[in-house]
Amino acid sequence: MVTTQEKKTEEKWGMVIDVDKCIGCQACVVACQSENNIPVNEEEHFNQRRPIQWIRVERYWEGEFPDVKARFIPIMCQHCDNAPCEPVCPVFATYHNSQGLNVQVYNRCIGTRFCANNCPYHVRFFNFWEPSWPESLKNQLNPDVTVRSRGIMEKCTFCIQRIRRTERESGRDGNELKDGDRALNTACVNACPTDTLVFGDFNNPESRVSKLRKKEMDDHHGRGYKMLDELGTSPNVIYLKKVDKEAKESSTH
Amino acid sequence: MEFTRRQFMTLMGGSAATAVVFQACGVPPDEIKVQSSIQMPEDLVTGTDNWYATLDRLNPTSNGIVVRVMEGRAKKIEGNVDYPINLGKHNVVAEAGLQSLYDPDRISAPLVRVGDRGSGQWEEISWTDALSRLAQRIQGLQSTSGMAMVTDPVGSHLGMVVERFLTKIGARHLVFEPLDRVTLSAAMETAFNHNNQLYSQGRFVMPDFDIENAEYLLSFGADFLSTWVSPVRFARSYGRFRDSDNNRGVFVHADSRFSVTGANSDKWLYVNPGREGLLAQSIAQVIISEGLGDPESVRSLTADGSIDMSHLDPELVSSEIGVEAGKIRQIARDFASHRPSLAIGGGSAGAHTNGLSNLTAIYLLNYLVGSVGKKGGVILNPESPFSDVMPASSGASLDEWSNFVDEIGRREVEILLVRGADPIYGLPEGVGFKDAIERLPLIVSFSGRMDDTASMADLILPEHNYLEDWGTDVPNPGPGYQMVGFQQPVVRPFFEHRGIHHGTRNFADVLMVLSQVLGADLDLSADNFLEILRDGARKIYERGRGVAGDKSVGDFTDFPSFWNAVLQNGSWRDEAARFDSTAPIPPEFPSSIQPPSFGGIDTVAQDVFNLIPFASASLSDGSGAHLPWLQATPDPITTATWRTWVEINIRKAENLGIKEGDVVKVTNGRGNFVEALAYPHPGISPDVVSIPIGQGHSSGGRYSQGRGSNVLSILDTKRTEGTSALAWAATRVKIEKTGRWMRLPRFENTAPELAVDEGGHIIPLTSGD
């Protein structure tokens, strides 16, 4: 018997990020921590340069007072088609799944940290400590997401638990997955107040991400670019350039 | 007690050990009672989640949220797409609400002080005992005017219960807002309330700003993308304003501080502190003299040309403002020609001695470009849909606080009730509140956590967390039409297992019980808060206007189904009920604005700066400091976390020999000082230092107590003329190195720099053409 799930082409999940809209507010960062049971980054963790943020917002300065600007950019796992982190894992803890996701299998991971070394985007995080919460704060932990123990690598999953839950429920009810469904969207996308982040299926030509890719990447006038494209990682995250009326096309960051 | 998986399995192997394991994990015994699946609540199915709509009460204006609940525990907060204020969006503060519910340092039962005041020695008592102790003290008062209540800005049905209670008892009410909206409301009243239409039962209704549809946005001082008034709504609107498909808007921000909002503008202009109003006037002068303004408005603003504005020519005032004349002229022309254009002001622009005239001059600019009551401009809000329910009140002025302190000093106040406010933390030390309250015979706090004020109380009657509680809200500012937000408990009270004599309670219910004990009739429609809310909803239902979710009120067959719908959607709204009076007539321009005056250090020296404090993007006014997610959220500009830092210009710091992490002493010349870690950066003016508000709590639990320092404490008590509100940006301070150094915990550089090829960019720019 062929189920509806098997008949249609598989999804290819990806994201489009409009850098022009990012205000640096960190809503995505905290939403991710809440959704994915990321341990609280304590003061010590920052001082040892080991905080865990699956999605982070980087701030770049341009110029100096009084002609000064600050630019913000959210960076998370780019779910590369040629992911440099994958071939170096000796135990196949990280691999590419059929939906274009770069997946981390926690209970295979032995903590060699080769993958983090090889990731040009620095979006893989090692658990240097056993995660801990005061007893009452454990009530907020998401039951759909494993708490990673000490010695394990972790990273952005595009909220795979949300994808799986929505797939399961739509399969049960006989519905198609809907583009932009808030139950399917990653936590950061739902949190973003300015719609900087858009999540969806690149294999569905009607999805917002596909339309944005068509408009911004295929056209020479489009704003689309891939981060560190020259490395040939072919990321599944497309960024849209920051608009600055005073900018010469080649100004640097 | 921690278990590895293997240990757990080993223990589970012997069934006799099972009970031991559960005991050891600290699961309350009543939670492991076997429950018949027939008696389970209908919404509790193992492994299934439910999303409940309620309100976020941590932001300055309520946002609609949906909370994911699984097996009786709240798991995630997201924005409610049906709520007209935030339309599905939220921010870090709203998200961290979960941690306020499960805060490990919450108060789980009424407490009575047993040691010295502030010593932190408490004894748990029952609610009956606590309420009767309080009632006895109230009955024993010489005169009822000996009682006062300090609250956060309470509105809607809760505000009504509070007002009735206080009126009946004869007690006074002071509203506490750390960075108050007193001056802002007053300026908006002067600008837009010419015919007294913007009142709802005596309360001023703030207008909304249609940033989304504006082409040109000019803002002064207001950090509206981060903390100001209704940040989630404005940030959402800003995102649409930036839409490149839809004629991307231009945004100019004039400010004395480089804020998150300033960082996101197309052009950030440094204005000398307190000169934002003069800049606005000069812009108006250009628009009027070049004939670019709306003729009708120009006539009223200048009283038919009789107000002489020639002294405001950009050439004459540019050095005072600190912005080049050419730039002022350019902005004025762009503002007048790229319509719809919108001018908004607030924050530090209104927190100077001349703050009221600054903000008034800024808001009057909207008339010149015909943006009042128009799409892409200032949207005036209608009055509250209820005849007896008001929007939230704005805070008491600094004069009122000083008077109150004097009254305490004269022993005219015997009982102080505090709810949802932390005045010990939020008032400058110069007001003397902290010293005065030691003379108070009785302080009662309703706080659910040990904030700085609660730690000085004699009796604590803890109220529910907002996620366990009922409520309504008439947002101020509203979305341009009438609406009511509904707040429902998404989980059962966390301390329910303490039994009915302990645990937490609803604040309004406590007041109602108290008034019954005192024999005061509050003349309310019911004797518990939930019924009062239902009666409020019934009034809306009976009027038959508006919608709940996607269904018109008239289409509901009965009230219970309407009630379910408003709870399910989190709000009722009536998009037809808008501000319908004629557009207000512009008042006359203030012909001149007094220069600002500053308190604190009055000498001019290399190490003397204007201090511009700002509400932290995550900790707000300090009310979020007990939530670890918010402590660990990097500040957008500095990426600093967990500590108090002082922002100082990078060149100036070099001259003074200050490096990042140097502990510097910031003094106000009156003997008050705070210590903070230096963070030099290129965005701030060499004349200004900036310190975030939010840290420096003497109490408040493991995450906030004794962490960083409180900049509010060193503010001079200069007042804004006309409103006598605290001019919180009018303090000049001296910076001294202490010789100590501490690592500033910041996010920046925790990840290695991205290896970009020569000629490649992390954030490439385009002119968008």
PDB file of N, CA, C and O in Angstrom, chain B residues 58 93 96-97 99-101 103 619 623-632 703:
ATOM      1  N   LEU B  58       3.956  41.219  31.219  1.00  0.00           N
ATOM      2  CA  LEU B  58       5.294  41.666  31.583  1.00  0.00           C
ATOM      3  C   LEU B  58       5.741  42.874  30.758  1.00  0.00           C
ATOM      4  O   LEU B  58       6.578  43.642  31.174  1.00  0.00           O
ATOM      5  N   VAL B  93      10.822  39.357  26.501  1.00  0.00           N
ATOM      6  CA  VAL B  93      10.181  39.512  27.806  1.00  0.00           C
ATOM      7  C   VAL B  93       8.948  38.610  27.893  1.00  0.00           C
ATOM      8  O   VAL B  93       8.745  37.898  28.885  1.00  0.00           O
ATOM      9  N   ALA B  96       9.905  34.901  28.235  1.00  0.00           N
ATOM     10  CA  ALA B  96      10.470  34.481  29.515  1.00  0.00           C
ATOM     11  C   ALA B  96       9.421  34.386  30.621  1.00  0.00           C
ATOM     12  O   ALA B  96       9.756  34.032  31.747  1.00  0.00           O
ATOM     13  N   GLY B  97       8.161  34.692  30.286  1.00  0.00           N
ATOM     14  CA  GLY B  97       7.093  34.579  31.270  1.00  0.00           C
ATOM     15  C   GLY B  97       7.014  33.202  31.912  1.00  0.00           C
ATOM     16  O   GLY B  97       6.641  33.063  33.078  1.00  0.00           O
ATOM     17  N   GLN B  99       9.345  31.397  32.903  1.00  0.00           N
ATOM     18  CA  GLN B  99      10.249  31.306  34.048  1.00  0.00           C
ATOM     19  C   GLN B  99       9.726  32.078  35.246  1.00  0.00           C
ATOM     20  O   GLN B  99      10.128  31.802  36.370  1.00  0.00           O
ATOM     21  N   SER B 100       8.843  33.046  35.005  1.00  0.00           N
ATOM     22  CA  SER B 100       8.252  33.726  36.165  1.00  0.00           C
ATOM     23  C   SER B 100       7.238  32.808  36.832  1.00  0.00           C
ATOM     24  O   SER B 100       7.011  32.874  38.028  1.00  0.00           O
ATOM     25  N   LEU B 101       6.631  31.926  36.020  1.00  0.00           N
ATOM     26  CA  LEU B 101       5.690  30.956  36.589  1.00  0.00           C
ATOM     27  C   LEU B 101       6.437  29.897  37.413  1.00  0.00           C
ATOM     28  O   LEU B 101       5.997  29.521  38.491  1.00  0.00           O
ATOM     29  N   ASP B 103       9.547  30.154  38.575  1.00  0.00           N
ATOM     30  CA  ASP B 103      10.650  30.761  39.319  1.00  0.00           C
ATOM     31  C   ASP B 103      10.890  29.976  40.604  1.00  0.00           C
ATOM     32  O   ASP B 103       9.993  29.812  41.427  1.00  0.00           O
ATOM     33  N   LEU B 619      15.738  43.106  30.707  1.00  0.00           N
ATOM     34  CA  LEU B 619      15.307  43.228  32.101  1.00  0.00           C
ATOM     35  C   LEU B 619      14.293  44.354  32.295  1.00  0.00           C
ATOM     36  O   LEU B 619      13.807  44.564  33.396  1.00  0.00           O
ATOM     37  N   SER B 623      12.130  44.661  36.322  1.00  0.00           N
ATOM     38  CA  SER B 623      11.125  43.670  36.694  1.00  0.00           C
ATOM     39  C   SER B 623      11.432  42.296  36.107  1.00  0.00           C
ATOM     40  O   SER B 623      10.799  41.318  36.473  1.00  0.00           O
ATOM     41  N   GLY B 624      12.402  42.214  35.188  1.00  0.00           N
ATOM     42  CA  GLY B 624      12.723  40.913  34.609  1.00  0.00           C
ATOM     43  C   GLY B 624      14.013  40.315  35.136  1.00  0.00           C
ATOM     44  O   GLY B 624      14.463  39.279  34.652  1.00  0.00           O
ATOM     45  N   ALA B 625      14.609  40.968  36.140  1.00  0.00           N
ATOM     46  CA  ALA B 625      15.958  40.571  36.564  1.00  0.00           C
ATOM     47  C   ALA B 625      15.992  39.208  37.248  1.00  0.00           C
ATOM     48  O   ALA B 625      17.061  38.612  37.371  1.00  0.00           O
ATOM     49  N   HIS B 626      14.837  38.697  37.693  1.00  0.00           N
ATOM     50  CA  HIS B 626      14.858  37.405  38.376  1.00  0.00           C
ATOM     51  C   HIS B 626      14.700  36.242  37.407  1.00  0.00           C
ATOM     52  O   HIS B 626      14.623  35.092  37.833  1.00  0.00           O
ATOM     53  N   LEU B 627      14.629  36.529  36.110  1.00  0.00           N
ATOM     54  CA  LEU B 627      14.422  35.468  35.123  1.00  0.00           C
ATOM     55  C   LEU B 627      15.729  35.161  34.396  1.00  0.00           C
ATOM     56  O   LEU B 627      16.266  36.015  33.704  1.00  0.00           O
ATOM     57  N   PRO B 628      16.266  33.943  34.563  1.00  0.00           N
ATOM     58  CA  PRO B 628      17.598  33.652  34.021  1.00  0.00           C
ATOM     59  C   PRO B 628      17.708  33.827  32.501  1.00  0.00           C
ATOM     60  O   PRO B 628      18.740  34.236  32.005  1.00  0.00           O
ATOM     61  N   TRP B 629      16.636  33.521  31.750  1.00  0.00           N
ATOM     62  CA  TRP B 629      16.723  33.716  30.300  1.00  0.00           C
ATOM     63  C   TRP B 629      16.988  35.187  29.973  1.00  0.00           C
ATOM     64  O   TRP B 629      17.723  35.504  29.049  1.00  0.00           O
ATOM     65  N   LEU B 630      16.355  36.066  30.732  1.00  0.00           N
ATOM     66  CA  LEU B 630      16.520  37.490  30.444  1.00  0.00           C
ATOM     67  C   LEU B 630      17.891  37.978  30.876  1.00  0.00           C
ATOM     68  O   LEU B 630      18.513  38.795  30.207  1.00  0.00           O
ATOM     69  N   GLN B 631      18.391  37.454  31.994  1.00  0.00           N
ATOM     70  CA  GLN B 631      19.737  37.811  32.424  1.00  0.00           C
ATOM     71  C   GLN B 631      20.750  37.392  31.362  1.00  0.00           C
ATOM     72  O   GLN B 631      21.739  38.077  31.134  1.00  0.00           O
ATOM     73  N   ALA B 632      20.504  36.239  30.724  1.00  0.00           N
ATOM     74  CA  ALA B 632      21.472  35.689  29.777  1.00  0.00           C
ATOM     75  C   ALA B 632      21.244  36.195  28.356  1.00  0.00           C
ATOM     76  O   ALA B 632      21.946  35.775  27.443  1.00  0.00           O
ATOM     77  N   TYR B 703      18.734  34.713  41.015  1.00  0.00           N
ATOM     78  CA  TYR B 703      19.265  35.234  39.761  1.00  0.00           C
ATOM     79  C   TYR B 703      19.498  36.740  39.776  1.00  0.00           C
ATOM     80  O   TYR B 703      20.218  37.256  38.942  1.00  0.00           O
TER      81      TYR B 703
END
